[in-house]
Short mmCIF file of C-alpha atoms in Angstrom, two decimals:
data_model
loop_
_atom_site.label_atom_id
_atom_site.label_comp_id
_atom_site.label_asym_id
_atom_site.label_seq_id
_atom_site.Cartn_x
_atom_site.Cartn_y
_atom_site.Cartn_z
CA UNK N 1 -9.96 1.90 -21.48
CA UNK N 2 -12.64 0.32 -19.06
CA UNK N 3 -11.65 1.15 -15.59
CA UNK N 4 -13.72 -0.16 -12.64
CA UNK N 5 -12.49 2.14 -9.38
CA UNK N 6 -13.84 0.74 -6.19
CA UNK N 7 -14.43 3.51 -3.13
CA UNK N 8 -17.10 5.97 -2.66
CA UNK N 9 -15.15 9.21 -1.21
CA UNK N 10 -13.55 12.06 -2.24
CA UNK N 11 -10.31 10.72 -3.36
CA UNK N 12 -12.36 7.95 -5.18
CA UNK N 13 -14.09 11.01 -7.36
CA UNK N 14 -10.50 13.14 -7.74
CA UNK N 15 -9.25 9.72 -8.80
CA UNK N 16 -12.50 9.49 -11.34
CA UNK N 17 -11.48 13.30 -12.45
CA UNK N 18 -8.00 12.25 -13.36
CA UNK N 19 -8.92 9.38 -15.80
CA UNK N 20 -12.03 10.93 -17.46
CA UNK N 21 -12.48 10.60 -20.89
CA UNK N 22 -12.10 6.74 -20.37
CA UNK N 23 -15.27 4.63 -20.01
CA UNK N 24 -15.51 4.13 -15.95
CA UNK N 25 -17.43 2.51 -13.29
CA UNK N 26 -17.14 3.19 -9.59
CA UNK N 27 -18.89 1.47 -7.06
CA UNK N 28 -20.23 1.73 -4.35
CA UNK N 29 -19.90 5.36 -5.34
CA UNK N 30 -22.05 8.56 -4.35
CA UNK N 31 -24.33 10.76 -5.88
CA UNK N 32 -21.63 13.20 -6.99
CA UNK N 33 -19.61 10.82 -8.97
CA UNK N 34 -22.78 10.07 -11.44
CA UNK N 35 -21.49 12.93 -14.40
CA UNK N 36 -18.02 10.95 -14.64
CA UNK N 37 -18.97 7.01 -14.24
CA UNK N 38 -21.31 4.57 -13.53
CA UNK N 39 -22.49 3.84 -10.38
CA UNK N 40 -22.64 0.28 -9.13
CA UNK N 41 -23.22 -1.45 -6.06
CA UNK N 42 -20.34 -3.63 -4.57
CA UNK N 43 -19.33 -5.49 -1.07
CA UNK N 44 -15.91 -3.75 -0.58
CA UNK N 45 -14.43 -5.97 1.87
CA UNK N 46 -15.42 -8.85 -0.30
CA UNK N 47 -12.43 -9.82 -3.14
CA UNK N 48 -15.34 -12.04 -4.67
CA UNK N 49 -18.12 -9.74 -5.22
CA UNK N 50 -15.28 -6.70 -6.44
CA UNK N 51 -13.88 -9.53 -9.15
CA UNK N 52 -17.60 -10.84 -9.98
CA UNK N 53 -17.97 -6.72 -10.56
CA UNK N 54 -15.16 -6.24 -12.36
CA UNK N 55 -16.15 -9.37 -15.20
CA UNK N 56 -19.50 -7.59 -15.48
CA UNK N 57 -18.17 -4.64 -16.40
CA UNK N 58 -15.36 -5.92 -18.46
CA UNK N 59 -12.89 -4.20 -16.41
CA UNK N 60 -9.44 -3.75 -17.96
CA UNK N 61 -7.89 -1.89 -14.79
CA UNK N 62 -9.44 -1.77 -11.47
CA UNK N 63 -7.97 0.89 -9.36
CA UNK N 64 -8.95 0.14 -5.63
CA UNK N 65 -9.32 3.12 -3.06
CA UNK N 66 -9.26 2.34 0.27
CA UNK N 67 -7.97 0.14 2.66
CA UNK N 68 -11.00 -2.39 3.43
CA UNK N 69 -10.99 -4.25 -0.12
CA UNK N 70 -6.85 -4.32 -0.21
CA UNK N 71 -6.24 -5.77 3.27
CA UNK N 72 -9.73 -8.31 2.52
CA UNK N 73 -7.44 -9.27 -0.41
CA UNK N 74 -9.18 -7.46 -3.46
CA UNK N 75 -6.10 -7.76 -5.46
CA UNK N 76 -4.78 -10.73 -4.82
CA UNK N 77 -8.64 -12.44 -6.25
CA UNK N 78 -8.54 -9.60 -9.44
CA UNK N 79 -5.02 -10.78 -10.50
CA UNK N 80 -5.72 -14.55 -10.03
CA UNK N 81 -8.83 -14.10 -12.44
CA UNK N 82 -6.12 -12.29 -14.77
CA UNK N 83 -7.64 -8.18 -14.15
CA UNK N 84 -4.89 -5.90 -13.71
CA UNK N 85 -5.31 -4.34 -10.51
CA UNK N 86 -3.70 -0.84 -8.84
CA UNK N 87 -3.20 -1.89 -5.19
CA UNK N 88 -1.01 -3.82 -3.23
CA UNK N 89 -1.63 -7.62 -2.37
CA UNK N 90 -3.44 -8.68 0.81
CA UNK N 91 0.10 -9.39 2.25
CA UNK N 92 2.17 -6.37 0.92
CA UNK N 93 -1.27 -4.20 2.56
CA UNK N 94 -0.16 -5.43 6.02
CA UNK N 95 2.05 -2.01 6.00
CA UNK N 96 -1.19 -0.51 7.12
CA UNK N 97 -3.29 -3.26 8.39
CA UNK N 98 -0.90 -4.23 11.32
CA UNK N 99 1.13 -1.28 12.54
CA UNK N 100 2.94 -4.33 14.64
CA UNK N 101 3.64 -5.63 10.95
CA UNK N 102 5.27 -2.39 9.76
CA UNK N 103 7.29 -1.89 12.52
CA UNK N 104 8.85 -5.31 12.37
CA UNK N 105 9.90 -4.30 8.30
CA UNK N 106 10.97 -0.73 9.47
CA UNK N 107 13.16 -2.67 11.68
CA UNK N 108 14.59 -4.72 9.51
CA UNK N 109 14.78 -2.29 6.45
CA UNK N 110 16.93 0.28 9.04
CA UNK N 111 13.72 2.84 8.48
CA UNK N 112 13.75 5.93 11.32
CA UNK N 113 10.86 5.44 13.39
CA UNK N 114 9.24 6.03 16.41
CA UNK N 115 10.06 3.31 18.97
CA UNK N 116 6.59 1.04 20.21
CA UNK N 117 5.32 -1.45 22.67
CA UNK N 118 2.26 -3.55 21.64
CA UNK N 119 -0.25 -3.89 24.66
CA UNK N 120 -2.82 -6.41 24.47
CA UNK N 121 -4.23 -6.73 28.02
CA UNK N 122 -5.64 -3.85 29.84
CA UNK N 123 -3.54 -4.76 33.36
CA UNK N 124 -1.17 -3.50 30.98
CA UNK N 125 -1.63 -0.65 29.73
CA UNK N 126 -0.09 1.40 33.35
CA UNK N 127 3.15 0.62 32.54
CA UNK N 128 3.28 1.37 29.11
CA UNK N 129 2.02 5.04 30.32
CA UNK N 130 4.64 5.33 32.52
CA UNK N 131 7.16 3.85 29.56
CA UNK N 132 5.78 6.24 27.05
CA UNK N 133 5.20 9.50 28.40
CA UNK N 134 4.66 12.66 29.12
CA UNK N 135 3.70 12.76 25.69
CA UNK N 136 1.37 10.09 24.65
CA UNK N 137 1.41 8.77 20.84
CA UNK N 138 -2.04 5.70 21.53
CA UNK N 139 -2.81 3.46 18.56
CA UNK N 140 -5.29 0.92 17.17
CA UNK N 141 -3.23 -1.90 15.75
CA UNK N 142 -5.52 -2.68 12.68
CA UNK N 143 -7.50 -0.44 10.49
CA UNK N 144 -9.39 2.82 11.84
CA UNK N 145 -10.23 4.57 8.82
CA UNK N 146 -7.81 7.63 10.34
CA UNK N 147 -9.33 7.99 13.35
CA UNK N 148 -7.54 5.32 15.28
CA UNK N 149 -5.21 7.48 17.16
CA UNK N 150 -5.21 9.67 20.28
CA UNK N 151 -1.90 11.82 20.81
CA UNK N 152 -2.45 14.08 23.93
CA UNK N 153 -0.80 15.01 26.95
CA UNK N 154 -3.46 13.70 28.62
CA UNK N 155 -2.69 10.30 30.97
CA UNK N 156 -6.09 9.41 31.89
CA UNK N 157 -6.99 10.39 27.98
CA UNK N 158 -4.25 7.80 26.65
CA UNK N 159 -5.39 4.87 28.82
CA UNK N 160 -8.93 5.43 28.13
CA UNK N 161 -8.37 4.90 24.44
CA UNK N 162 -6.53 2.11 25.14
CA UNK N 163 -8.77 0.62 26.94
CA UNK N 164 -11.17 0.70 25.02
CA UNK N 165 -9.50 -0.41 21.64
CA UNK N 166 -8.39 -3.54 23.63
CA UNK N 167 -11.79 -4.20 25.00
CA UNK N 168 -12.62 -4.34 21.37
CA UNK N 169 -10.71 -7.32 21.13
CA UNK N 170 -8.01 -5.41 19.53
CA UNK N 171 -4.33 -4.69 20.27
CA UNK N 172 -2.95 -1.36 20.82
CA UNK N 173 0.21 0.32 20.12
CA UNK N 174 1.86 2.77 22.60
CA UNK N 175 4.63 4.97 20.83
CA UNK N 176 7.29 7.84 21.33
CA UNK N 177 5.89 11.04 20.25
CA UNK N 178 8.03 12.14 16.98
CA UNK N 179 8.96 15.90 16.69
CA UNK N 180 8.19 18.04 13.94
CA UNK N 181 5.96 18.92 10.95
CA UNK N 182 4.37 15.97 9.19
CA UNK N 183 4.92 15.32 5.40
CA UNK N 184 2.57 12.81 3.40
CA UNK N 185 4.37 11.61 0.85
CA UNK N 186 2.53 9.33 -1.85
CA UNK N 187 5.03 6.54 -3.97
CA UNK N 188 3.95 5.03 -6.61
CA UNK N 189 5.80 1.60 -6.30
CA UNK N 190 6.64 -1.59 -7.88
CA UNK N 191 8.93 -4.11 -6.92
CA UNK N 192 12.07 -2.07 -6.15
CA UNK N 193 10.96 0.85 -8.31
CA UNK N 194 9.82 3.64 -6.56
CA UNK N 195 8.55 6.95 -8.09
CA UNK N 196 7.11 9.72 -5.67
CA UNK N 197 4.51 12.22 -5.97
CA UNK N 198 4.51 16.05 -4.60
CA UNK N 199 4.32 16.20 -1.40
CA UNK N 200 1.50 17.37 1.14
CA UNK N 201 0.39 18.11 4.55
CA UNK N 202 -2.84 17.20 6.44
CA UNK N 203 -5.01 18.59 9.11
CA UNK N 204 -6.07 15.86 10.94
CA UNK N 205 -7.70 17.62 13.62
CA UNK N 206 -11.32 18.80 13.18
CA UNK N 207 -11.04 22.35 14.75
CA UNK N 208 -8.59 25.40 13.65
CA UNK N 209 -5.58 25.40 15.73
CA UNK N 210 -5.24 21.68 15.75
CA UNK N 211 -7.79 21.80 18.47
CA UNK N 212 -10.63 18.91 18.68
CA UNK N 213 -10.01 15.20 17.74
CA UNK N 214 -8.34 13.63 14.75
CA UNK N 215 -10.49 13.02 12.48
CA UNK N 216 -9.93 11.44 8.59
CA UNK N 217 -8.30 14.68 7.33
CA UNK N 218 -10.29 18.49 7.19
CA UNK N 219 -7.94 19.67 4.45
CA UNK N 220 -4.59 19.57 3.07
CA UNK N 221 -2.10 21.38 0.60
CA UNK N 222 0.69 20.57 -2.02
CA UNK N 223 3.56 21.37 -2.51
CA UNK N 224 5.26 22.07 0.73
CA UNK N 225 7.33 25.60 0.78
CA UNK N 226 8.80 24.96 3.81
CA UNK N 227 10.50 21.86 2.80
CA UNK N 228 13.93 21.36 2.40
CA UNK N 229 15.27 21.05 -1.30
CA UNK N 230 16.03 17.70 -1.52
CA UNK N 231 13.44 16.88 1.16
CA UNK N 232 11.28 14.55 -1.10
CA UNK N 233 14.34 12.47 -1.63
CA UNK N 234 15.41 11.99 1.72
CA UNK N 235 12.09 10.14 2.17
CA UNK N 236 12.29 7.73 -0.84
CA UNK N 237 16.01 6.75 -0.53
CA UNK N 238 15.42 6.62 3.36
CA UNK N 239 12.16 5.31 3.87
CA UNK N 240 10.28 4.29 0.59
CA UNK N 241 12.99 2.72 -0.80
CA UNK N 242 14.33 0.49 1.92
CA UNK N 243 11.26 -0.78 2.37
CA UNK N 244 10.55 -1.89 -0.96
CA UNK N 245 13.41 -3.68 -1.13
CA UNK N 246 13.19 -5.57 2.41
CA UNK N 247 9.36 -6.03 0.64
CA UNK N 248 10.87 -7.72 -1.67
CA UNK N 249 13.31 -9.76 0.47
CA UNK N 250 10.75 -11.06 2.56
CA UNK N 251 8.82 -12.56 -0.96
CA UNK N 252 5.75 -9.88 -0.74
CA UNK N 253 6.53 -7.40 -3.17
CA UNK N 254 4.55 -4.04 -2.92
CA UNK N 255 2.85 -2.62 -5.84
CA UNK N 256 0.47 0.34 -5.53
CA UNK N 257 0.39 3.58 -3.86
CA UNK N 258 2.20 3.60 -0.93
CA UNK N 259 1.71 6.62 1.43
CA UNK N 260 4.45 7.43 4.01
CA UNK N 261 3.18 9.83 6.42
CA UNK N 262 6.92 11.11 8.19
CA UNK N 263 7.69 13.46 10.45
CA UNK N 264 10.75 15.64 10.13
CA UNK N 265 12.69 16.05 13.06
CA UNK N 266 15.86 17.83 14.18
CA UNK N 267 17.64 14.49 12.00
CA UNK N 268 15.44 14.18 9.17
CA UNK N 269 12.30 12.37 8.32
CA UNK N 270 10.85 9.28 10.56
CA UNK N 271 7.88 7.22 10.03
CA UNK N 272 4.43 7.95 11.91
CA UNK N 273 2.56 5.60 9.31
CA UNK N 274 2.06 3.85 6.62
CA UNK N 275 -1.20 3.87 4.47
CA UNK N 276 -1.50 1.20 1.45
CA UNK N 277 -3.24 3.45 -0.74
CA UNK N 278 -3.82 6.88 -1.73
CA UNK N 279 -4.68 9.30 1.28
CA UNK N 280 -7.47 11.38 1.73
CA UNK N 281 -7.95 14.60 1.33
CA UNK N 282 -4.15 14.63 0.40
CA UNK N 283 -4.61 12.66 -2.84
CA UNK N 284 -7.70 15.65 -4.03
CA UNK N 285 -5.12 18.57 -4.43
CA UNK N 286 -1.90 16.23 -5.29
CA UNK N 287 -3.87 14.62 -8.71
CA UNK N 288 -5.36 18.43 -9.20
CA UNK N 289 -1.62 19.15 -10.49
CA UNK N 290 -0.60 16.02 -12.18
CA UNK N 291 -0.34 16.65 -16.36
CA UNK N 292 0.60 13.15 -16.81
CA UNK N 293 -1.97 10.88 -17.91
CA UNK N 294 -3.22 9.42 -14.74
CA UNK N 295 -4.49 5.98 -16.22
CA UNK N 296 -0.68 5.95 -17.91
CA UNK N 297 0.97 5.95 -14.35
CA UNK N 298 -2.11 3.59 -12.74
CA UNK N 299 -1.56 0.79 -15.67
CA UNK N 300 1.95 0.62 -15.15
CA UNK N 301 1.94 -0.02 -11.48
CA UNK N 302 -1.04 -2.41 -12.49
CA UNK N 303 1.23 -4.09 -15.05
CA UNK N 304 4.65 -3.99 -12.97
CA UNK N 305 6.16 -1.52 -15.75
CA UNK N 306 6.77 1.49 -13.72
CA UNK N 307 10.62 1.50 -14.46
CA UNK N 308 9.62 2.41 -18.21
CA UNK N 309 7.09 5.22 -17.48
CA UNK N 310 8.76 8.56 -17.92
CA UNK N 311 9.39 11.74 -15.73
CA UNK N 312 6.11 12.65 -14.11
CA UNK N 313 5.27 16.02 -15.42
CA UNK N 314 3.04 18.96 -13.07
CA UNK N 315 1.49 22.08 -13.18
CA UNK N 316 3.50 24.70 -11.64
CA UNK N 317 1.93 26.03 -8.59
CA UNK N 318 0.13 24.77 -5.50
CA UNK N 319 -3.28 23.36 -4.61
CA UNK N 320 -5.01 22.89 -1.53
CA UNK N 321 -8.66 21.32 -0.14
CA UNK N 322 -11.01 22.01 2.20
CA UNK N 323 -12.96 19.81 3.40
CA UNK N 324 -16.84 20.57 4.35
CA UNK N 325 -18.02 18.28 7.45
CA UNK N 326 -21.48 17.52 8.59
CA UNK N 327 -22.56 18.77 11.98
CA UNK N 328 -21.04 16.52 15.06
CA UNK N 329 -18.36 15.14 12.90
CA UNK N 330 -16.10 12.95 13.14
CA UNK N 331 -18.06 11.60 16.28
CA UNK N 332 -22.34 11.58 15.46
CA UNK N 333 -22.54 12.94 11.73
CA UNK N 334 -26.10 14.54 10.93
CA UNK N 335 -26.77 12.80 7.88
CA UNK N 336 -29.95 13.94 5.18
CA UNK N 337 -30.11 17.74 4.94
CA UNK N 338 -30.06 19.36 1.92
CA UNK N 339 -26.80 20.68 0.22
CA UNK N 340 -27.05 23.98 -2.21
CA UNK N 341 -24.36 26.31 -3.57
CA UNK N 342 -22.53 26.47 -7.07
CA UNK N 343 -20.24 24.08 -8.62
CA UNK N 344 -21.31 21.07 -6.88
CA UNK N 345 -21.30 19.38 -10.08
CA UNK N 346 -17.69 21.23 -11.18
CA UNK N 347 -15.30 18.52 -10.47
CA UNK N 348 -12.34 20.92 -10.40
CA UNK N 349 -13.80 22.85 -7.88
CA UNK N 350 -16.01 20.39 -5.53
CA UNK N 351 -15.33 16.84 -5.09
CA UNK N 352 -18.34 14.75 -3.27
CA UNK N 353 -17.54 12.69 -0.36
CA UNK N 354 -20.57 11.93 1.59
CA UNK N 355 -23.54 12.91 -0.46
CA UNK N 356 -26.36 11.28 -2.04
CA UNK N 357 -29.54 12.31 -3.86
CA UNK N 358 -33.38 12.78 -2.11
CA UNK N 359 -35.93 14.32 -4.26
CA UNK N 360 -34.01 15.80 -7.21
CA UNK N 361 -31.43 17.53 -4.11
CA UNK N 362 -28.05 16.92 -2.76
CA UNK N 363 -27.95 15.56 0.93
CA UNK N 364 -25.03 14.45 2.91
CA UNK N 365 -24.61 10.84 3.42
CA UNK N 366 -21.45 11.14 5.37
CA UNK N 367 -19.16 13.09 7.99
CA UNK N 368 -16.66 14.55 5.48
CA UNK N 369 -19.54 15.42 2.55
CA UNK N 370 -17.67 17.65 0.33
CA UNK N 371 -13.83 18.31 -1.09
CA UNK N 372 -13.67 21.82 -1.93
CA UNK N 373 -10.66 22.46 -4.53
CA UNK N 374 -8.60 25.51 -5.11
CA UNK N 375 -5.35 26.58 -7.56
CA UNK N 376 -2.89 29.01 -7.69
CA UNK N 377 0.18 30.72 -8.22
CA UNK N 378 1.09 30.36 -4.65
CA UNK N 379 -0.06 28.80 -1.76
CA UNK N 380 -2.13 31.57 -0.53
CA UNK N 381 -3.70 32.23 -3.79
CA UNK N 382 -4.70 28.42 -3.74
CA UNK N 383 -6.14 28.49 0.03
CA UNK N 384 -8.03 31.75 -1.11
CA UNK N 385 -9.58 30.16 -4.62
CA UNK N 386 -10.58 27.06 -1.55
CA UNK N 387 -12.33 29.11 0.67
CA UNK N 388 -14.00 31.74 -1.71
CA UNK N 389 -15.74 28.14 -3.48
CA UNK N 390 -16.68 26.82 -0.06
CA UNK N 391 -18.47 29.86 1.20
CA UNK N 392 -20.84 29.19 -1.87
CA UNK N 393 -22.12 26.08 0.11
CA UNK N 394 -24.86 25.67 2.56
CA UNK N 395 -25.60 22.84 4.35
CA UNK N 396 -27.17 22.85 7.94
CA UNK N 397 -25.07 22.76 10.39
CA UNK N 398 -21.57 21.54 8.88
CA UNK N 399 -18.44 23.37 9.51
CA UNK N 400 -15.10 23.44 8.13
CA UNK N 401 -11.38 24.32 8.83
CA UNK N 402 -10.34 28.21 8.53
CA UNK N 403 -6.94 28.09 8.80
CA UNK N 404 -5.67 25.48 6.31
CA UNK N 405 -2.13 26.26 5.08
CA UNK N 406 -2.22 29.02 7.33
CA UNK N 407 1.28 28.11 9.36
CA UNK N 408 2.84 27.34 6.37
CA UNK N 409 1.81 30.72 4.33
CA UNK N 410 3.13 32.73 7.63
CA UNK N 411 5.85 30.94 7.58
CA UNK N 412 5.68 28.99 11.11
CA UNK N 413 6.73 25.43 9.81
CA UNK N 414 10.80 25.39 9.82
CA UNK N 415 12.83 22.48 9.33
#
């Protein structure tokens, strides 16, 4: 099949691992993704230049990765010129472009989550504070790219970012703080149908110890040990599934990848977000363990046939990623110095995020440069395979996480 994937990180090249041995194109790309697919040049927030891409290449799926190109409408354009598309419409991608949006459906759909006040002037923004504390939960109401939000016990820290989101002409969202560990749950849905992946955990914060400030993910693990059995279906018949229905009561059905981020309190799972597509770095180690064709389960989202695809089969086991960050990430990346180390061309063990080519050489091109991959019989044998790969790489001046999976493997995360 010809399959046209449009993103240029690291979940863009696990999503190129999963459906090689098909003839694919990704664009805008980066320099790592070159041994799996073709490497074009696209606008992503533009729907016409993806579609005019997709002709050219004769596209008979386009799988979209992030959030720019579905909330600019990407799908809606591919599906009128008659390309099956993985992604949600512009309207059904309002889950994650307006946070105001998805609270309205939670609402109606009877979904656990935290309760919210949308500010919009900064005179404001005093009383929300005082509404919302000690603990403060401060949002950007569109699209941040996961770096939107400032939780901290911290007043003058809270109104700051507000402040300044709003005198970016945007809105912000003050919200309770939820309790508990967070899940990240990816569901594949269509319509009503709703089939979930395993589930993972993030670390959004760039420092061990959850120290530093969020940033678009430093690493994550699947499965989750310290999960209750059942856990995963709490969250699709409470949360995934609701939804999709009241989706489809309001005339916008979703189909695509619908991430539920939830955290699991002393009454179960509640909502912290919403993402429209696959999240990253969750998606690098979730795909690492899916046996099922992954172009089988994209094309029938695509094609609204997910009710006939069968069971989802995995590899037993766990998986986890690192990821490798440029000096002064997520704030002032250092961009253009030289990456070296094995298997940066082994897509099962490094997955490029922010590199590109200078002189025959990897550089880094971004603040999250490289996915680092690792498998095993347990969790700690996966972190271990992880971290004994990413000591192989050099790059001046990045850093990465040391303790990811750490609580769970000791056993600190209890439900």
């Amino acid at each position: 099949m010809r399959i046209l994937v449009i993103g240029s990180g690291g979940r863009e090249h696990a999503l190129l691992k999963g459906l090689a041995g098909h003839e694919l194109t990704v664009a805008p790309g980066n320099a790592g993704m070159a041994s799996l697919a073709e490497v074009r040049s696209v606008d992503v927030a533009s729907p016409e230049s993806v579609v005019e891409l997709a002709k050219d290449v004769d596209a008979e799926l386009v799988v979209i990765g992030p959030e720019v190109p579905l909330v600019a409408g990407a799908v809606d354009a591919l599906q009128a010129a008659g390309i099956p598309a993985f992604g949600p419409t512009k309207a059904a991608a309002q889950l994650e472009g307006s946070k105001a949006f998805a609270k309205d459906v939670m609402a109606a759909a009877g979904v656990a989550t935290a309760r919210a006040q949308r500010v919009e002037r900064i005179e404001e923004i005093d009383d929300a504070l005082e509404a919302f504390g000690p603990h403060y939960v401060v949002k950007d109401d569109g699209l941040a790219g996961g770096k939107g939000v400032v939780v901290t016990l911290d007043a003058a820290e809270a109104r700051a970012h507000a402040r300044e989101v709003i005198e970016a002409g945007n809105p912000v969202l003050f919200e309770s703080f939820l309790e508990g560990p967070e899940v990240s749950l990816f569901c594949l849905v269509d319509g009503e149908t709703v089939v979930p992946l395993l589930p993972a955990q993030d670390h959004k914060r760039a420092y061990d110890n959850d120290e530093g400030p969020n940033t678009g993910g430093m690493g994550a693990y699947t499965p989750l040990p310290w999960l209750p059995e059942g856990g995963v279906d709490r969250i699709v018949d409470e949360i995934a599934r609701p939804v999709a229905r009241e989706m489809v009561a309001r005339g916008i059905p979703y189909q695509g990848l619908l991430y539920v981020g939830a955290a699991w309190g002393p009454e179960g799972p509640s909502v912290v977000e919403f993402n429209a597509r696959f999240g990253d770095p969750e998606t690098q180690p979730v795909l690492s363990l899916l046996r099922t064709p992954l172009v089988d389960v994209l094309y029938a989202v695509a094609t609204g046939s997910l009710d006939t695809l069968p069971p989802l089969e995995w590899e037993d086991g766990y998986a986890a990623t690192v990821v490798l960050a440029a000096k002064d990430y997520p704030e002032h990346p250092k961009t253009g110095d030289v990456i070296a180390g094995a298997d940066l061309d082994n897509p099962d063990v490094v997955l490029h995020a922010g590199t590109a080519t200078k002189d025959g050489e990897y550089v880094s091109a971004g603040g999250r440069v490289l996915n680092v991959l690792g498998k095993g019989a347990t969790l700690q044998d996966a972190v271990d395979a992880a971290y004994q790969a990413i000591k192989q790489i050099s790059l001046e001046g990045s850093f990465y996480r040391k303790d990811i999976g750490r609580r769970a493997i000791e056993g600190e995360i209890r439900i």
